[in-house]
GROMACS .gro file of C-alpha atoms in nm:
model
  200
    1MET     CA    1   4.317  -7.798  13.589
    2THR     CA    2   4.430  -8.126  13.435
    3VAL     CA    3   4.218  -8.415  13.309
    4SER     CA    4   4.372  -8.756  13.246
    5TYR     CA    5   4.240  -8.964  12.959
    6LYS     CA    6   4.293  -9.311  12.817
    7LEU     CA    7   4.266  -9.439  12.461
    8LEU     CA    8   4.092  -9.776  12.445
    9LYS     CA    9   4.038 -10.008  12.151
   10THR     CA   10   3.684  -9.995  12.022
   11LYS     CA   11   3.456 -10.294  11.991
   12GLY     CA   12   3.191 -10.325  11.725
   13ARG     CA   13   3.099 -10.054  11.478
   14VAL     CA   14   3.171  -9.693  11.567
   15ALA     CA   15   3.147  -9.366  11.381
   16ASN     CA   16   3.408  -9.316  11.106
   17ASP     CA   17   3.544  -9.665  11.175
   18ALA     CA   18   3.757  -9.524  11.458
   19LYS     CA   19   3.991  -9.781  11.609
   20MET     CA   20   4.027  -9.604  11.942
   21ARG     CA   21   3.789  -9.428  12.177
   22VAL     CA   22   3.868  -9.171  12.444
   23VAL     CA   23   3.758  -9.214  12.806
   24VAL     CA   24   3.828  -8.985  13.100
   25ASP     CA   25   4.045  -9.152  13.364
   26SER     CA   26   3.851  -9.039  13.672
   27TYR     CA   27   4.010  -9.078  14.014
   28ASP     CA   28   3.712  -8.996  14.230
   29THR     CA   29   3.380  -8.814  14.249
   30ALA     CA   30   3.364  -8.455  14.372
   31GLU     CA   31   3.097  -8.483  14.642
   32MET     CA   32   2.902  -8.190  14.786
   33ASP     CA   33   3.096  -8.183  15.113
   34ARG     CA   34   3.423  -8.112  14.933
   35MET     CA   35   3.272  -7.858  14.695
   36GLY     CA   36   3.086  -7.700  14.986
   37GLN     CA   37   3.415  -7.629  15.164
   38HIS     CA   38   3.550  -7.454  14.855
   39ILE     CA   39   3.230  -7.253  14.804
   40GLU     CA   40   3.224  -7.149  15.172
   41LYS     CA   41   3.573  -7.003  15.141
   42ALA     CA   42   3.492  -6.824  14.814
   43SER     CA   43   3.152  -6.678  14.910
   44SER     CA   44   2.923  -6.589  15.199
   45LEU     CA   45   2.726  -6.913  15.155
   46THR     CA   46   2.752  -7.193  15.409
   47SER     CA   47   2.729  -7.566  15.348
   48ALA     CA   48   2.387  -7.559  15.516
   49ASP     CA   49   2.276  -7.287  15.273
   50LEU     CA   50   2.391  -7.498  14.979
   51THR     CA   51   2.223  -7.814  15.108
   52GLY     CA   52   1.895  -7.632  15.163
   53ALA     CA   53   1.909  -7.464  14.823
   54LEU     CA   54   1.986  -7.791  14.645
   55ASP     CA   55   1.704  -7.973  14.822
   56ALA     CA   56   1.459  -7.698  14.724
   57LEU     CA   57   1.592  -7.690  14.366
   58ARG     CA   58   1.564  -8.067  14.330
   59SER     CA   59   1.203  -8.059  14.452
   60GLU     CA   60   1.115  -7.778  14.213
   61MET     CA   61   1.287  -7.953  13.921
   62VAL     CA   62   1.089  -8.272  13.988
   63ASP     CA   63   0.766  -8.070  13.984
   64GLN     CA   64   0.851  -7.887  13.661
   65LEU     CA   65   0.984  -8.193  13.478
   66GLY     CA   66   0.680  -8.387  13.598
   67ASN     CA   67   0.457  -8.123  13.436
   68GLY     CA   68   0.630  -8.173  13.102
   69TYR     CA   69   0.855  -7.867  13.115
   70ARG     CA   70   1.219  -7.845  13.024
   71VAL     CA   71   1.423  -7.694  13.311
   72HIS     CA   72   1.684  -7.426  13.244
   73LEU     CA   73   1.952  -7.341  13.501
   74PRO     CA   74   2.135  -7.029  13.375
   75GLY     CA   75   2.506  -7.088  13.337
   76LEU     CA   76   2.466  -7.466  13.356
   77GLY     CA   77   2.222  -7.586  13.093
   78TYR     CA   78   1.894  -7.759  13.022
   79PHE     CA   79   1.736  -8.066  13.181
   80SER     CA   80   1.461  -8.267  13.013
   81LEU     CA   81   1.301  -8.609  13.042
   82ALA     CA   82   1.359  -8.908  12.817
   83VAL     CA   83   1.059  -9.142  12.817
   84LYS     CA   84   1.031  -9.505  12.716
   85GLY     CA   85   0.763  -9.771  12.702
   86GLU     CA   86   0.616 -10.038  12.480
   87VAL     CA   87   0.473  -9.899  12.155
   88CYS     CA   88   0.136 -10.054  12.075
   89GLU     CA   89  -0.139  -9.991  11.822
   90ASP     CA   90  -0.508  -9.961  11.895
   91PRO     CA   91  -0.670 -10.215  11.660
   92LYS     CA   92  -0.990 -10.011  11.639
   93THR     CA   93  -0.850  -9.666  11.565
   94GLY     CA   94  -0.506  -9.753  11.430
   95HIS     CA   95  -0.356  -9.496  11.667
   96PHE     CA   96  -0.026  -9.570  11.839
   97ARG     CA   97   0.043  -9.518  12.207
   98LEU     CA   98   0.287  -9.620  12.478
   99ARG     CA   99   0.200  -9.901  12.716
  100ASN     CA  100   0.352  -9.854  13.064
  101PRO     CA  101   0.536  -9.528  12.984
  102HIS     CA  102   0.804  -9.429  13.235
  103VAL     CA  103   1.105  -9.201  13.270
  104ARG     CA  104   1.412  -9.358  13.112
  105THR     CA  105   1.657  -9.088  13.220
  106VAL     CA  106   1.702  -8.714  13.266
  107LYS     CA  107   1.890  -8.559  12.976
  108PHE     CA  108   2.129  -8.269  13.027
  109ARG     CA  109   2.246  -8.025  12.760
  110PRO     CA  110   2.516  -7.785  12.883
  111GLU     CA  111   2.510  -7.418  12.793
  112LYS     CA  112   2.777  -7.274  12.565
  113GLU     CA  113   2.909  -7.063  12.853
  114LEU     CA  114   2.978  -7.376  13.060
  115LEU     CA  115   3.161  -7.543  12.772
  116LYS     CA  116   3.355  -7.223  12.708
  117ALA     CA  117   3.463  -7.211  13.074
  118LEU     CA  118   3.616  -7.558  13.031
  119HIS     CA  119   3.829  -7.462  12.730
  120GLY     CA  120   4.133  -7.386  12.946
  121ILE     CA  121   4.166  -7.742  13.077
  122ASP     CA  122   4.494  -7.927  13.022
  123PHE     CA  123   4.486  -8.292  12.922
  124GLU     CA  124   4.724  -8.574  13.013
  125ASN     CA  125   4.752  -8.905  12.829
  126ALA     CA  126   4.733  -9.181  13.092
  127THR     CA  127   4.705  -9.466  12.839
  128TYR     CA  128   5.062  -9.584  12.884
  129ARG     CA  129   5.108  -9.500  13.249
  130ARG     CA  130   5.312  -9.796  13.370
  131THR     CA  131   5.247  -9.757  13.741
  132PRO     CA  132   4.889  -9.632  13.777
  133TYR     CA  133   4.796  -9.527  14.127
  134ALA     CA  134   5.151  -9.593  14.255
  135ALA     CA  135   5.238  -9.495  14.611
  136PRO     CA  136   5.363  -9.133  14.607
  137GLN     CA  137   5.698  -9.013  14.734
  138PRO     CA  138   5.717  -8.860  15.086
  139ALA     CA  139   5.784  -8.515  14.942
  140GLU     CA  140   5.472  -8.540  14.726
  141VAL     CA  141   5.264  -8.644  15.026
  142ALA     CA  142   5.400  -8.359  15.239
  143ALA     CA  143   5.329  -8.104  14.965
  144ALA     CA  144   4.975  -8.237  14.918
  145LEU     CA  145   4.905  -8.223  15.293
  146ASP     CA  146   5.035  -7.866  15.315
  147GLN     CA  147   4.815  -7.759  15.026
  148LEU     CA  148   4.503  -7.935  15.155
  149PHE     CA  149   4.538  -7.816  15.515
  150SER     CA  150   4.604  -7.460  15.398
  151ALA     CA  151   4.259  -7.468  15.237
  152SER     CA  152   4.071  -7.644  15.518
  153ALA     CA  153   4.118  -7.738  15.884
  154PHE     CA  154   4.017  -8.096  15.803
  155ILE     CA  155   4.038  -8.320  15.499
  156LEU     CA  156   3.887  -8.648  15.383
  157VAL     CA  157   4.052  -8.954  15.231
  158ARG     CA  158   3.899  -8.864  14.896
  159ASP     CA  159   4.083  -8.531  14.908
  160LEU     CA  160   4.415  -8.715  14.928
  161ARG     CA  161   4.303  -8.949  14.651
  162ALA     CA  162   4.227  -8.658  14.422
  163ALA     CA  163   4.541  -8.462  14.509
  164LEU     CA  164   4.778  -8.757  14.463
  165HIS     CA  165   4.584  -8.961  14.203
  166LEU     CA  166   4.554  -9.268  14.425
  167SER     CA  167   4.333  -9.574  14.416
  168ARG     CA  168   4.112  -9.634  14.719
  169PRO     CA  169   4.332  -9.914  14.869
  170VAL     CA  170   4.653  -9.713  14.822
  171ALA     CA  171   4.491  -9.404  14.974
  172TYR     CA  172   4.372  -9.589  15.284
  173ARG     CA  173   4.713  -9.753  15.333
  174LEU     CA  174   4.873  -9.411  15.305
  175VAL     CA  175   4.635  -9.263  15.563
  176GLN     CA  176   4.708  -9.551  15.803
  177ALA     CA  177   5.080  -9.483  15.764
  178LEU     CA  178   5.028  -9.109  15.820
  179GLU     CA  179   4.822  -9.177  16.133
  180ALA     CA  180   5.088  -9.413  16.268
  181ALA     CA  181   5.355  -9.151  16.204
  182GLY     CA  182   5.151  -8.881  16.379
  183LYS     CA  183   5.122  -8.669  16.064
  184VAL     CA  184   4.741  -8.674  16.071
  185ARG     CA  185   4.475  -8.760  16.328
  186ASN     CA  186   4.133  -8.908  16.260
  187VAL     CA  187   3.850  -8.725  16.439
  188GLY     CA  188   3.579  -8.906  16.246
  189THR     CA  189   3.489  -9.274  16.238
  190SER     CA  190   3.672  -9.574  16.098
  191ARG     CA  191   3.430  -9.581  15.803
  192GLN     CA  192   3.429  -9.205  15.742
  193LYS     CA  193   3.768  -9.065  15.833
  194ILE     CA  194   3.793  -8.692  15.899
  195LEU     CA  195   4.159  -8.599  15.918
  196VAL     CA  196   4.318  -8.307  16.101
  197LYS     CA  197   4.684  -8.218  16.138
  198GLY     CA  198   4.883  -8.440  16.369
  199GLU     CA  199   5.137  -8.329  16.626
  200ARG     CA  200   5.442  -8.427  16.420
   0.00000   0.00000   0.00000
């Protein structure tokens, strides 16, 4: 596992007068369909099982958070509400209250076990990468396709993006070239490509 990061100049006042801040250089978002494929291969659960469980869990979390509880998911962490509103004072009693209170966000605090599991990650400095998201070499593309298709009978454009660290435009141009060369075949739609192995 490797995470790319960039060092950016800070603006305004920051802790310890640091001149640089660290941001993760994310290539894409790991959606449930991709993770579901991996979980299916590693367990007896199906994607339908996962979708149903997540829907039920989300509904239960909304109920519990809405009742003022903090939600604990073992191995992951704790979820709690952050509330905001306009603070006002009752002129008669002098008591303070919130006018129009509402949920600002849902806070998440990871468990120590989750953080410990991430200790083995390698990090790569992408600050000075001269050719970010450059088109990969044919050998790199072939190796990525072999690896992806060995794990699943079909892949998505985002899988290639993640495997080869590509921007969205570069990834779609690459897929078009692979389709034209017969290396992959789209069995999905033009908007949501689902790629299977081609005949060449």
